[in-house]
Every structure is written in structure tokens, then in C-alpha cells.
Coordinates of C-alpha atoms and ligand atoms in Angstrom, one line a residue:
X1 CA -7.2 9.3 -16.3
X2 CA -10.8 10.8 -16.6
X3 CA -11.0 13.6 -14.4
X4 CA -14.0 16.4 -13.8
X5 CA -14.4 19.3 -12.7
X6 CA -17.0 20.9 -11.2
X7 CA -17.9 24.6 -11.5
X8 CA -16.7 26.7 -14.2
X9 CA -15.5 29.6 -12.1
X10 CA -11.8 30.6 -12.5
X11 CA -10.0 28.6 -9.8
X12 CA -12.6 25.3 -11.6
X13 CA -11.0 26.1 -15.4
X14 CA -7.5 27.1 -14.3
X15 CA -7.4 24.2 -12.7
X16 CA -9.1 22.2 -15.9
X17 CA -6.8 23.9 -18.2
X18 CA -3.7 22.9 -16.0
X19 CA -4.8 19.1 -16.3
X20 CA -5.9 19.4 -19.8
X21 CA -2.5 20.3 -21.4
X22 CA -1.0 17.8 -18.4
X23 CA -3.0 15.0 -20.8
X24 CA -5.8 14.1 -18.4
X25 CA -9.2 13.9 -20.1
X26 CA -10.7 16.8 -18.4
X27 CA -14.6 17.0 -18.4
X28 CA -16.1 20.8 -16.8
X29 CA -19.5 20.9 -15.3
X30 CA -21.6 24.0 -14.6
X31 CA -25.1 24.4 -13.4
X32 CA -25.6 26.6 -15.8
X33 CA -26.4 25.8 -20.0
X34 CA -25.7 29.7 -20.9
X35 CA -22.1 29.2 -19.1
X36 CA -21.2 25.8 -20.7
X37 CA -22.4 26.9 -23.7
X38 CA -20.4 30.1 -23.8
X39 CA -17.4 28.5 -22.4
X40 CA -17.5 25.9 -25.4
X41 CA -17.8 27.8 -28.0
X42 CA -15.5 30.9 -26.7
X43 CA -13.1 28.8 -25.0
X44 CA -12.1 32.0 -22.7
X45 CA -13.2 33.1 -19.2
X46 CA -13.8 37.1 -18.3
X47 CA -11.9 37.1 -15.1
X48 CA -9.4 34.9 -17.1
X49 CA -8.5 37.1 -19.5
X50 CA -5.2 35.8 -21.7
X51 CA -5.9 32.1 -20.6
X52 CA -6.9 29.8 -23.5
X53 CA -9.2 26.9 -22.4
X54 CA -7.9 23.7 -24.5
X55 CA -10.0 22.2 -27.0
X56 CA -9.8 18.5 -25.0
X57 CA -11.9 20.4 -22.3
X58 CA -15.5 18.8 -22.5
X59 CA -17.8 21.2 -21.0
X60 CA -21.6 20.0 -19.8
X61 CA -24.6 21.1 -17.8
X62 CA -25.1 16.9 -17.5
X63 CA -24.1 15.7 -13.8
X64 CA -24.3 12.3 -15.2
X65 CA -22.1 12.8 -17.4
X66 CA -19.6 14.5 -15.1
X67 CA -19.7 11.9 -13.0
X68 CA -19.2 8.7 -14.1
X69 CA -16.0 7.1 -14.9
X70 CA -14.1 9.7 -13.3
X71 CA -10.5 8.9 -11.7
X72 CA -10.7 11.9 -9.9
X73 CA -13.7 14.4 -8.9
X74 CA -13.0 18.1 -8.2
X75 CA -15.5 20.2 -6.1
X76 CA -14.7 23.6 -7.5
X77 CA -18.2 25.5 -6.6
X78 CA -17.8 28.6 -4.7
X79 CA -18.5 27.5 -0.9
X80 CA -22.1 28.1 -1.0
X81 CA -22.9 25.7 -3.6
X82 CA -20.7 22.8 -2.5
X83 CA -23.8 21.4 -0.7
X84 CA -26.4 21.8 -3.4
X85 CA -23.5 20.3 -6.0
X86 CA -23.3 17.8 -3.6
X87 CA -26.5 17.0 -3.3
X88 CA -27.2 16.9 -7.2
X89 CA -24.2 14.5 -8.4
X90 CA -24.9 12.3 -5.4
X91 CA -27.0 9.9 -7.7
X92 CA -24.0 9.6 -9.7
X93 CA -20.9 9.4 -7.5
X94 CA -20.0 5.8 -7.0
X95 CA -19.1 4.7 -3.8
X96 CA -14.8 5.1 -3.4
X97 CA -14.7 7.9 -5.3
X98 CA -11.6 10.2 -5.0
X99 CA -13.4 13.6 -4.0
X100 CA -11.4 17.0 -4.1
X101 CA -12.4 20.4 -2.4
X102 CA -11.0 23.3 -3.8
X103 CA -13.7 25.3 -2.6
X104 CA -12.3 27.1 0.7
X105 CA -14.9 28.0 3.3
X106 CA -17.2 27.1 6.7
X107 CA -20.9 26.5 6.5
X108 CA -22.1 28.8 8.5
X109 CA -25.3 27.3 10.0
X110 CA -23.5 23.6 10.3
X111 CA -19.8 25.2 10.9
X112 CA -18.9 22.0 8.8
X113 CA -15.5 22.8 6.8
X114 CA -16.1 22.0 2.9
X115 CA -15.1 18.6 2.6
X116 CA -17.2 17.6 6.0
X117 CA -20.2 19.6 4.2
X118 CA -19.7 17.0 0.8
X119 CA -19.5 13.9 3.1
X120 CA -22.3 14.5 5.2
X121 CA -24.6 15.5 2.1
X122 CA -23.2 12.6 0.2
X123 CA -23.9 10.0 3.4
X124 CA -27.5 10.8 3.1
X125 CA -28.1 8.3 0.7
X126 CA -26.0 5.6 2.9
X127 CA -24.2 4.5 -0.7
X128 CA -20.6 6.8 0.2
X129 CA -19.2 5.2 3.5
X130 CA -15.4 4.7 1.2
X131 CA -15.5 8.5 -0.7
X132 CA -12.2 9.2 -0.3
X133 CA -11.9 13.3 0.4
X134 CA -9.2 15.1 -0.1
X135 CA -8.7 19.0 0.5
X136 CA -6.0 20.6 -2.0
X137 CA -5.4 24.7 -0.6
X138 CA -2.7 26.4 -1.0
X139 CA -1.3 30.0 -2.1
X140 CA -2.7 29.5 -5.5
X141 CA -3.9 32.4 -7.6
X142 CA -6.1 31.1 -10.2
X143 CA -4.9 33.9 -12.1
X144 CA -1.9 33.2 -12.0
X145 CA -2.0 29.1 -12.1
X146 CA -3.5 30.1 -16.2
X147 CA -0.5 31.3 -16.8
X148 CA 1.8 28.5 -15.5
X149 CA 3.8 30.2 -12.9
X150 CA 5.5 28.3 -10.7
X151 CA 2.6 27.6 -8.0
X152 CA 3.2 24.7 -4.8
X153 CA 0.1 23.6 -2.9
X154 CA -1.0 20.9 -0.5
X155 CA -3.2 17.7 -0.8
X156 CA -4.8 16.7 2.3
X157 CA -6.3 13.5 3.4
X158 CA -6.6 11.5 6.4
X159 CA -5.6 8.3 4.0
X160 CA -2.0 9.9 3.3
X161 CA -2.2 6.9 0.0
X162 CA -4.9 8.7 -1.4
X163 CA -3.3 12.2 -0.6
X164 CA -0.3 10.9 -2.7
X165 CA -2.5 10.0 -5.7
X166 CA -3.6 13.6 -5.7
X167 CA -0.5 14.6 -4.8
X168 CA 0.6 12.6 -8.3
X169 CA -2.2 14.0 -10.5
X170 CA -1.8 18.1 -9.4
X171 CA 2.3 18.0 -9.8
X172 CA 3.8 19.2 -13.2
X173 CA 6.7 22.0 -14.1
X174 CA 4.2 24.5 -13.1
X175 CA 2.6 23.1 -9.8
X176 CA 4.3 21.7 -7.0
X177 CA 1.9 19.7 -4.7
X178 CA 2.7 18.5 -1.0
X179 CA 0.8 16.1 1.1
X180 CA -0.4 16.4 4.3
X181 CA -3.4 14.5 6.9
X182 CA -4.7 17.0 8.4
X183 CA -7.4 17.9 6.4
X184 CA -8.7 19.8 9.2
X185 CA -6.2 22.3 9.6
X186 CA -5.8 22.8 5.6
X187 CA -9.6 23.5 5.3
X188 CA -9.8 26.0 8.7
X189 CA -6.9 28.1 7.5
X190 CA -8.3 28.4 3.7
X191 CA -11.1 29.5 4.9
X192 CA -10.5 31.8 7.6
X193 CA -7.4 33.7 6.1
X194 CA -9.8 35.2 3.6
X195 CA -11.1 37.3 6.9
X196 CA -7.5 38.3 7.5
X197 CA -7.3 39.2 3.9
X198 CA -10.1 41.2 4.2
X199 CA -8.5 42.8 7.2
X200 CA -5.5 43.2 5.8
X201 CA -7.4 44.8 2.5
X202 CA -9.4 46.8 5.0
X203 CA -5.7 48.8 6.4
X204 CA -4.8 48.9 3.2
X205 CA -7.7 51.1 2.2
X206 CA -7.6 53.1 5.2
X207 CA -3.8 54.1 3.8
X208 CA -1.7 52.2 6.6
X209 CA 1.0 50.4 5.4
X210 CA 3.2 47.1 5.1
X211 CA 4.1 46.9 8.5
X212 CA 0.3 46.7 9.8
X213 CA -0.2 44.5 7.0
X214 CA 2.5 42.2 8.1
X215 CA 1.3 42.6 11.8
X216 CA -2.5 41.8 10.9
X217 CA -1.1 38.4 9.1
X218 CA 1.5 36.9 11.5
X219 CA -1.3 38.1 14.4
X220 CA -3.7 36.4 11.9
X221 CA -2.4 32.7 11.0
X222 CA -1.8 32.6 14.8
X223 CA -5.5 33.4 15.6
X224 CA -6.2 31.2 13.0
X225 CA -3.6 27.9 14.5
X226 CA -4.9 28.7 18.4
X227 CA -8.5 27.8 16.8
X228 CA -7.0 25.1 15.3
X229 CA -5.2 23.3 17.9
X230 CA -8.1 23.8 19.9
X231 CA -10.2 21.8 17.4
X232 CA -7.6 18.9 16.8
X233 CA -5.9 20.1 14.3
X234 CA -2.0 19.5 13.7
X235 CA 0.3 22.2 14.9
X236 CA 2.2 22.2 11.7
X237 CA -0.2 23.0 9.0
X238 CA -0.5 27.3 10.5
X239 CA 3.5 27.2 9.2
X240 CA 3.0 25.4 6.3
X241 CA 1.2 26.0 2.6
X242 CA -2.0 26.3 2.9
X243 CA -1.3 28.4 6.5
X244 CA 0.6 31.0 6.1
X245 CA 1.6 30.7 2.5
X246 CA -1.8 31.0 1.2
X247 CA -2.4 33.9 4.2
X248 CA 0.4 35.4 2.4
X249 CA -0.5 35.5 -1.0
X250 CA -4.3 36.4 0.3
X251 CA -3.7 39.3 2.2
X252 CA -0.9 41.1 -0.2
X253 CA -2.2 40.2 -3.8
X254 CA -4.6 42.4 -5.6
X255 CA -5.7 39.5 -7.5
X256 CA -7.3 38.9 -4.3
X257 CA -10.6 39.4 -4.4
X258 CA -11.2 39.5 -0.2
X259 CA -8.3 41.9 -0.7
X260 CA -9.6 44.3 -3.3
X261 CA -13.0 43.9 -1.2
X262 CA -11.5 45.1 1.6
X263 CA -9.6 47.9 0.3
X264 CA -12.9 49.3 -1.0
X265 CA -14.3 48.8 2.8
X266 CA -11.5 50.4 4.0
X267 CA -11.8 53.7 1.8
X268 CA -15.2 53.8 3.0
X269 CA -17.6 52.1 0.5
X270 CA -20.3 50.1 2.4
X271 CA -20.1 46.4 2.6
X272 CA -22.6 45.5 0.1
X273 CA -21.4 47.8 -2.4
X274 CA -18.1 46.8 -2.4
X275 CA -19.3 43.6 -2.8
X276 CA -21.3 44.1 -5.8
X277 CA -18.6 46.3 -7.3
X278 CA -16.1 42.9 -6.8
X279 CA -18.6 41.2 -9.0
X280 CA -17.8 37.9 -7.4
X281 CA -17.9 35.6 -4.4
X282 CA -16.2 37.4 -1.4
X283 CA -15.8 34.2 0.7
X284 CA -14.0 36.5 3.5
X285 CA -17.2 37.6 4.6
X286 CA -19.2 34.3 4.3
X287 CA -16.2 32.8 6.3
X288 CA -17.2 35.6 9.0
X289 CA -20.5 34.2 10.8
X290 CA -18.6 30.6 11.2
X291 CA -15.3 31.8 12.9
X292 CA -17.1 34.1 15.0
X293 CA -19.5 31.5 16.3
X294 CA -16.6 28.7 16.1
X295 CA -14.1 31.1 18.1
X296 CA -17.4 31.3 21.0
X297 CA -17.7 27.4 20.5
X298 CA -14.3 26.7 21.2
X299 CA -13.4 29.6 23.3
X300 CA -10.8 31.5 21.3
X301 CA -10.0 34.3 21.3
X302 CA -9.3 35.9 17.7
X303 CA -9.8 39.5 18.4
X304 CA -9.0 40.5 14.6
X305 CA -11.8 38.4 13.4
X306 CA -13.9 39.9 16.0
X307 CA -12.7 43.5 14.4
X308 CA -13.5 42.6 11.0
X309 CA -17.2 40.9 11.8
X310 CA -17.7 44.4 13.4
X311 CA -17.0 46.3 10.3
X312 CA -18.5 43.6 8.0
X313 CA -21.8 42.9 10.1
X314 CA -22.3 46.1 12.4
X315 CA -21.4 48.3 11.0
X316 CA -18.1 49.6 13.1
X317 CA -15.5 52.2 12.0
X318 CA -12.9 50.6 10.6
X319 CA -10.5 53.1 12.3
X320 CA -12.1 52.9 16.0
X321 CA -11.6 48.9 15.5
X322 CA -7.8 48.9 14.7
X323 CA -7.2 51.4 17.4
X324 CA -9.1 49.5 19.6
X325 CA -6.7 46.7 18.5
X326 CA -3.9 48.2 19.4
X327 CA -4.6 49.6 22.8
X328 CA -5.7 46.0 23.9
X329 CA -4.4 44.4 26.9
X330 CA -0.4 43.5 26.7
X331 CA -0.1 39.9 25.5
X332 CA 3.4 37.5 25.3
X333 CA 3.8 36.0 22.4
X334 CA 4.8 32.7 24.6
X335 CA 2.6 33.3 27.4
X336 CA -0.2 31.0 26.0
X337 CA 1.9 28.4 25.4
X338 CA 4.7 28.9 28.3
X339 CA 3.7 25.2 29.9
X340 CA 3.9 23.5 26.0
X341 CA 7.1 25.1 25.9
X342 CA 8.5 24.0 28.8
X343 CA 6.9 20.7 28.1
X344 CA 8.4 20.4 24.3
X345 CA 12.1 21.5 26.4
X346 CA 11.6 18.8 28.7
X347 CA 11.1 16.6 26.0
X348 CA 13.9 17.6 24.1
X349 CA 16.3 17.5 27.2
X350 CA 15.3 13.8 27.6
X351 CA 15.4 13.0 24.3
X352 CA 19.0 14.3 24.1
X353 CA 19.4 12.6 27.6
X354 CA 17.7 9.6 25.9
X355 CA 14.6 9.0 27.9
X356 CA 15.0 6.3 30.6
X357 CA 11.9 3.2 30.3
X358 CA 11.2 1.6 34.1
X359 CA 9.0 -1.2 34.3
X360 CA 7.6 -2.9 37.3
X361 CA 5.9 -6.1 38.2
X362 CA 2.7 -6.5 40.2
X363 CA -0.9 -8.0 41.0
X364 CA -2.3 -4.5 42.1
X365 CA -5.7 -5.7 43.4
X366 CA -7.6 -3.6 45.3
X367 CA -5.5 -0.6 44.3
X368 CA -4.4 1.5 47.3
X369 CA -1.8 4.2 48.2
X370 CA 0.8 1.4 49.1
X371 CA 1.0 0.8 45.1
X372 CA 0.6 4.8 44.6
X373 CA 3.4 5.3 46.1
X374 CA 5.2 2.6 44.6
X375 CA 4.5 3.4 41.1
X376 CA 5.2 7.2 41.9
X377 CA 8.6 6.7 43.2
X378 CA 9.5 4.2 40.0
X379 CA 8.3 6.3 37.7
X380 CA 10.3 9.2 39.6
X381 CA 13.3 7.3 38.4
X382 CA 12.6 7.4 34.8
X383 CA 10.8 9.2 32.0
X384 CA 8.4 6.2 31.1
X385 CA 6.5 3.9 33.1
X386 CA 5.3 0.7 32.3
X387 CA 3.8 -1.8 34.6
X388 CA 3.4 -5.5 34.0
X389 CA 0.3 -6.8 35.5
X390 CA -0.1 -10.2 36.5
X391 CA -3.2 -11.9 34.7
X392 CA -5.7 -13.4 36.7
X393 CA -4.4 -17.2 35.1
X394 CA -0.6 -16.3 36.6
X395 CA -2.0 -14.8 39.8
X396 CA -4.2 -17.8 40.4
X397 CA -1.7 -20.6 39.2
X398 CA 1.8 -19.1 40.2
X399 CA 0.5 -17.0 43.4
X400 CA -2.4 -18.7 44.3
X401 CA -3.9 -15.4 44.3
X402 CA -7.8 -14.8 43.6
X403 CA -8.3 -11.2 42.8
X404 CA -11.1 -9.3 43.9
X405 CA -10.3 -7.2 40.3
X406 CA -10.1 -9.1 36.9
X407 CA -7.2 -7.9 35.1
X408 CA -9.0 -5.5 32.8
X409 CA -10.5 -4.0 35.8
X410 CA -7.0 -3.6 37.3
X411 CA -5.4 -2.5 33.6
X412 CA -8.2 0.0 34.0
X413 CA -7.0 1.3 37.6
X414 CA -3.3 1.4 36.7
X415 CA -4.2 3.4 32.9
X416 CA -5.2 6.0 35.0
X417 CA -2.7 7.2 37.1
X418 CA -0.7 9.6 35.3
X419 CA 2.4 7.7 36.5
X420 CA 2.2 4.7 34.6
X421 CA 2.3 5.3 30.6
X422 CA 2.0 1.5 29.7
X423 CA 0.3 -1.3 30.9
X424 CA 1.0 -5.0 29.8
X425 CA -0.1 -8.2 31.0
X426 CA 2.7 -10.2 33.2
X427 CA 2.1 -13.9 32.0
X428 CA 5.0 -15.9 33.8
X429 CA 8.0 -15.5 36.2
X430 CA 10.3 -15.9 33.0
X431 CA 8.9 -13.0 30.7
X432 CA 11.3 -10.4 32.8
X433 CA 14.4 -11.2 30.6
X434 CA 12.4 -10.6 27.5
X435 CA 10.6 -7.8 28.2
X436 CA 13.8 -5.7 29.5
X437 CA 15.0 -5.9 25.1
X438 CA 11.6 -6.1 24.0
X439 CA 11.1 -2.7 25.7
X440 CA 14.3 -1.2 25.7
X441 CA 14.2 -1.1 29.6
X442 CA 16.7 0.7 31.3
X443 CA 15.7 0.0 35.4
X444 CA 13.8 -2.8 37.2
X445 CA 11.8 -1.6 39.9
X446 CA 10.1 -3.5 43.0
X447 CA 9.2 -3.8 46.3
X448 CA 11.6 -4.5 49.0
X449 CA 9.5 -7.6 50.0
X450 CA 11.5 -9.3 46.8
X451 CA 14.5 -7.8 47.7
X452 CA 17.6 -9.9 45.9
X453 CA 15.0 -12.1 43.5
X454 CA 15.6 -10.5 40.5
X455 CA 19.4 -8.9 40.8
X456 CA 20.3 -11.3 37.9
X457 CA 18.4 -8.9 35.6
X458 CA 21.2 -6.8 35.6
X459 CA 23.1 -9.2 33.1
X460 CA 20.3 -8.0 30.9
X461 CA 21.8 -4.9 31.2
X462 CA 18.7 -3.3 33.2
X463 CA 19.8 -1.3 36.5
X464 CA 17.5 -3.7 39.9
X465 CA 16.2 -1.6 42.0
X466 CA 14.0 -2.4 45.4
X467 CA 12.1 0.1 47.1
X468 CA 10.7 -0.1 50.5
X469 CA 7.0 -1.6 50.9
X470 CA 4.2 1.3 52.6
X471 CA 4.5 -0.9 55.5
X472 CA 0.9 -0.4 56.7
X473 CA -1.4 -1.5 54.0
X474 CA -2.0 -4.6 51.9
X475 CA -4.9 -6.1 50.1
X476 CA -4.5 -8.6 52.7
X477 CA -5.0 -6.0 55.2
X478 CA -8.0 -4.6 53.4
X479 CA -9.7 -7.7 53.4
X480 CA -9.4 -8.9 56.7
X481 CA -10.5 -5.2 57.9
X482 CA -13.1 -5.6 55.7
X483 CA -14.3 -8.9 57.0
X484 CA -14.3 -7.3 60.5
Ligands
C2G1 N1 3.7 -2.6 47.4 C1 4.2 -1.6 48.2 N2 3.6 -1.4 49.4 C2 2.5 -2.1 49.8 C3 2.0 -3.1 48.9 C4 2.6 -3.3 47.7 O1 5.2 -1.0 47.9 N3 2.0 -1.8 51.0 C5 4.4 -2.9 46.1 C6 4.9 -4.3 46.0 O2 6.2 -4.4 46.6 C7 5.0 -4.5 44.5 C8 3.9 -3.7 44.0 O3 3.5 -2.8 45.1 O4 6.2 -3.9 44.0 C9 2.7 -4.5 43.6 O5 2.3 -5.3 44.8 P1 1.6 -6.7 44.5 O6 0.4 -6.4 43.7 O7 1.4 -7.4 45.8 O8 2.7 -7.4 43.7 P2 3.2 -8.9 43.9 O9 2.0 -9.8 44.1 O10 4.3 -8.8 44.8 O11 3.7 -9.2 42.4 O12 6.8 -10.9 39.2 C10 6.6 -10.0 40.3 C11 5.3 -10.2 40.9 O13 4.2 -10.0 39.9 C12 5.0 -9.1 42.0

């Protein structure tokens, strides 16, 4: 398989090299001639230093050429240039094209995650509905990925087939790649655990020692997955690779440059100088504008990325911010989540309990408390609800019934009570038998008005049960109120 890569940085040619000797015909695009040229002719990186690049490796300043024919496309531009990259292979991407981000980072004026920021550039030219975009993170020093030690890492993509082709292309003695869907949750924690890292660099600098470290990262990956969640993304991915495990190898690895960046912050070098003296992309600090403004959006709150944007942007004392973080109010570690957690028990209990299905029977025109209180008292005897509603053809031909309601208006009604978890259509007197296996049913519910009609349900193994009619109300009463 022909695959590309583009940008020449370290993470770009470790990752080249790594396919190269795994025999895939690796092509390496850079922006800039100087840097190809170089790169061909040396066959060694600065920051690399040790790793051989193979002689397979094609390098080119040709976008063309990068492009076409390619299995699989690798986005490997520091953050800020995934857009412009974008934006100049877009002639040349076909349409279906497996697209991977390894860049990690937000853009901060569109708070678009990497792979969002490739699809909407790509979209432009309304030839890339089927790119198929895949984020691969993980705790993967490119440093140490050149030198083939043992390195595991996750493919994400909402088409979990396509995550497995990745998943197929990055695994080898040396690299152990997982899938997962949430491409969401993968992207958000690559890029903001490089603020944490900077954090974490920051205490480091300041002389404090593994156990603030540690504090600052488990405090951080869960600042990081209460963002998250609150943006959709899957509760799992904060505990898996690209959460924690790449927060880890960030925020304890001098080979990280966030890290080093922040250790120089921390001793008291100023922002940009520390920057300058890393001599490469800090994406910590570009990651900074977009959580702040995504933690407002989204009404988080991530106090230690607050701390950091106030040593980064204005200028704050690193010291009077981490004591400021440790006086803060007292906080649970639960407390947030006390009602999930009771919910998740609940669950669990009925699980273990094996939860009990009820279904019930009914026209429900005109919806009125008299059904309320019948669905609320069947459901009371369960864990799940569902209610068979007769169709307006079976109302009108078994029941001589004419509803006010058509039977999506009255599916409508009956979704929305938070008794009833499933609504499906009641077609004939005969369907009961059926739908008691069909739905695993364990109790028949219905109003006393049909008291001893169905009790031969029960050799279908379902528990008939009739509960006493609101005597008060009825559609019919509604009506003839009405008409008065
Ligand atoms: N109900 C009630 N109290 C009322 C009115 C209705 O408890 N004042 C109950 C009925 O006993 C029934 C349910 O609400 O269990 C729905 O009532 P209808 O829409 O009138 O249902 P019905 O026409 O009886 O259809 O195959 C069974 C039939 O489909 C039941």
C-alpha cells in the first residue's frame, strides 16, 4: 500500500520510517524544498538524532505527487498548518480518501478539533462528502517510536471498519494500535493534556515534586473527561490511551517538549523565551485560547487550565496560582457525579435483578391523566415500559373508534412521558402472544375495564395484571364536555 505523509517534522518521519521498514511505500511531503532536499540527501532529522530515514522514503515538496494513489493519507503538520495543508492538497485528495490526524490540537478561532478542521476545509470544494477521518493519539514519543520501543496507540473513527484498517496498517512488533469511535474524545484529550503537561512542567520548574505532579494529572485528565462528556464524548476514552496514557507520558517525559517548556516557565524564564529556547512547536500553549473559551462554552470548570492560561497569557506567578489551587473550595471526588452513580447502581442492581419489561395496550386519544396514571403505575411495576398503540386502521375496524389523534400524533404524546421507554404500533387483538417473546415481557398490564380478557397470557409465561380505571375521565367524557 502507497502511503504519504505529510510534514517532515519528527512525529511525520518517525512515523514514515516506522511504515517504511513495515514495507509500505512511504512518500514524505514538506512545504518546504530546503527541508526535502536536506532530508533526501542526509537521510537524518536534528531532533532525531540516531534515527536513520530508509532509502524507500520518497521525499517531495509536490502535493500532487503526495497525493495521488495513496492507500492511506497522514496529516502530520504541527496543528497550525493542518488547515493551510488542507487547503493545498484539497485539489488532489480524491473523494473516500482514508485521512489520518496525527497532529494533536484545537483551532482556536473555530474550536474545531484537528480532524473537524481537515473536513471542513476539505468540504469547501463539495468533492469530500466520503473522506474517511481517522484520529490516531496515543502516548507516543516520536523519539522514542525511531527507535522501535514498544509504543501502543489508538485509531479513531466514527466508521469503526475504517478504524480497523488503520488499526491494520500502524500495528507491528513495535506498535500496538487500538481502535476506538470516539474521535471526539481522542482528539480533546491530545490536545488539551499538552496544557497539563505544561502545568505539570511548570511545578516541576518551580522544584515541587512527583506527588504534585501526579496530583496535577489525575486532577487533569478529569478536567479534561468533564469537558468531554459535556461535549458528547464517550466516558471511556479519559481512562484509555490517548487519555490518560498519553497525559502520562506528556506530563513526566523530558522528551516532552510542553514539558521542558514548562519547566523553563517554571524556573522563571518568560513565556516567549522559553518558547524560542524549545526551538519548536509548543502546542500546550496554542491548545490554551481553545479550552479556555471551550470550558466558558460549555460551562466547565477546569480550574488548572485556568492556572496555566494565567501564567501563559497574563502573566500570573506561577507560585500564587498553585497556591491559589490548593486553597480552593473543598470538592468530592463523587460529588459531581453522585446522581450518575447512583443511576449506574440502579442499573447494575437491575441488571443483576434482570430488568423486568411491562407492556400495555391502548388507543390513548386525547391523552389525559386517566392514562398518566395508568402508564405510571405499570411502569412502577417494572424497569421498562413499552406501550402498544392501537393504529388508527385497528381502532377504526376492531373498535370502531375514530380518533381525534392519528397514531403518530399519539406515538408522539406517549414518547414523551418519561414512563414509557418504547412505543409500538398494536395492529390486531392476536399480536399479544407474540409480542410477550418477541419482547421478552415479563408483566401484562391493563385497565380493570378488561378485567379477565387477557388471563390466558399467563401461559405465555407473562404475569396479567389489571389496574383500576381513574374512574372520572374518558375521551368520551372529554368530548361530550366539549360539545357542551
Ligand atoms: N384508562 C384508565 N383510566 C381511564 C381511561 C383509560 O386507566 N379513565 C386505561 C385503560 O384501562 C387502558 C389505557 O388507559 O388500560 C388506555 O385506554 P384506551 O385508550 O381507552 O384503551 P382501550 O381502547 O381500552 O384499548 O388490546 C387492548 C386495547 O387496545 C385497549
Amino acid at each position: 500500500m502507497n502511503i504519504s505523509v505529510l510534514g517532515a517534522g519528527t512525529w511525520g518521519l518517525a512515523l514514515a520510517r516506522m511504515l517504511a521498514l513495515d514495507g509500505y511505500n512511504v512518500t514524505v511531503w514538506s512545504a518546504f524544498k530546503s527541508e526535502v532536499d536536506d532530508l533526501s540527501i542526509n537521510r537524518c532529522h536534528k531532533n532525531l538524532p540516531g534515527m536513520v530515514i530508509p532509502d524507500s522514503i520518497v521525499f517531495t515538496e509536490d502535493m500532487a505527487k503526495a497525493c495521488r494513489d495513496m492507500g492511506v493519507i497522514v496529516f502530520a503538520v504541527p496543528s497550525p498548518f493542518v488547515r493551510s495543508t488542507a487547503a493545498k492538497a484539497m485539489a488532489y485528495i480524491p473523494d473516500g480518501q482514508i485521512i489520518v490526524d496525527v497532529a494533536k490540537g484545537i483551532e482556536p478561532d473555530t474550536l474545531l478539533t484537528m480532524t473537524e478542521v481537515i473536513k471542513d476545509e476539505l468540504n469547501k470544494d463539495g468533492n469530500h462528502q466520503n473522506i474517511k477521518l481517522v484520529a490516531l493519539s496515543g502516548p507516543t514519543h516520536a523519539e522514542e517510536v525511531a527507535r522501535d520501543i514498544p509504543t501502543a496507540i489508538v485509531s479513531a473513527c466514527l466508521d469503526m471498519d475504517v478504524a480497523k484498517v488503520v488499526q491494520e496498517v500502524f500495528s507491528n512488533t513495535c506498535m500496538r494500535t487500538y481502535t476506538n469511535t470516539d474521535v471526539l474524545g481522542v482528539e480533546l484529550c491530545g490536545a488539551l493534556k499538552n496544557i497539563v503537561a505544561l502545568a505539570s512542567g511548570v511545578v516541576d520548574g518551580m522544584g515541587f515534586g512527583d506527588n504534585t505532579r501526579a496530583a496535577l494529572i489525575t486532577r487533569g485528565i478529569g478536567e479534561i473527561r468533564s469537558l468531554g462528556m459535556s461535549m458528547g464524548a464517550n466516558i471511556q476514552t479519559f481512562s484509555g490511551l490517548a487519555g490518560i496514557g498519553d497525559m502520562i507520558v506528556t506530563a513526566t517525559s523530558n522528551n516532552s517538549r510542553n514539558f521542558r517548556a514548562g519547566q523553563l516557565i517554571g524556573k522563571g524564564v518568560p513565556v516567549p523565551e522559553a518558547v524560542t529556547q524549545i526551538g519548536m512547536v509548543v502546542e500546550g500553549i496554542h491548545a490554551l485560547n481553545a479550552a479556555v473559551k471551550l470550558a466558558a462554552k460549555y460551562h466547565v470548570d477546569m480550574p488548572i487550565i485556568m492556572a496555566v492560561d494565567a501564567v501563559v497569557n497574563h502573566g500570573a506567578d506561577p507560585r500564587q496560582e498553585l497556591a491559589r489551587l490548593m486553597v480552593r473550595p473543598k470538592r468530592s471526588e463523587i460529588e459531581t457525579t453522585e446522581v450518575e452513580t447512583r443511576f449506574e447502581s440502579s442499573l447494575y442492581t437491575n441488571r443483576r435483578n434482570k430488568m423486568k419489561r411491562v407492556i400495555t395496550y391502548g388507543t390513548f386519544d386525547m391523552l389525559h391523566y386517566g392514562h398518566i396514571n395508568l402508564l405510571k403505575r405499570a411502569k412502577a411495576m417494572g424497569d421498562y415500559l413499552i406501550v402498544a398503540l392501537s393504529t388508527d386502521e385497528f381502532n377504526w375496524n376492531e373498535k370502531q373508534k375514530k380518533c381525534y389523534f392519528t397514531y403518530e400524533q399519539r406515538k408522539a404524546l406517549l414518547e414523551s412521558i418519561r414512563y414509557v421507554d418504547l412505543v409500538i404500533p398494536e395492529e390486531n387483538w392476536d399480536q399479544k402472544r407474540t409480542d410477550i417473546h418477541d419482547y421478552n415481557i415479563d408483566t401484562f398490564v391493563i385497565g380493570d375495564d378488561w378485567k379477565g380478557k387477557f388471563d390466558f397470557l399467563e401461559e405465555e409465561g407473562a404475569e396479567v395484571v389489571y389496574l383500576s380505571r381513574t374512574p372520572e375521565i374518558s375521551t368520551t367524557q372529554i368530548k361530550s364536555d366539549l360539545k357542551k
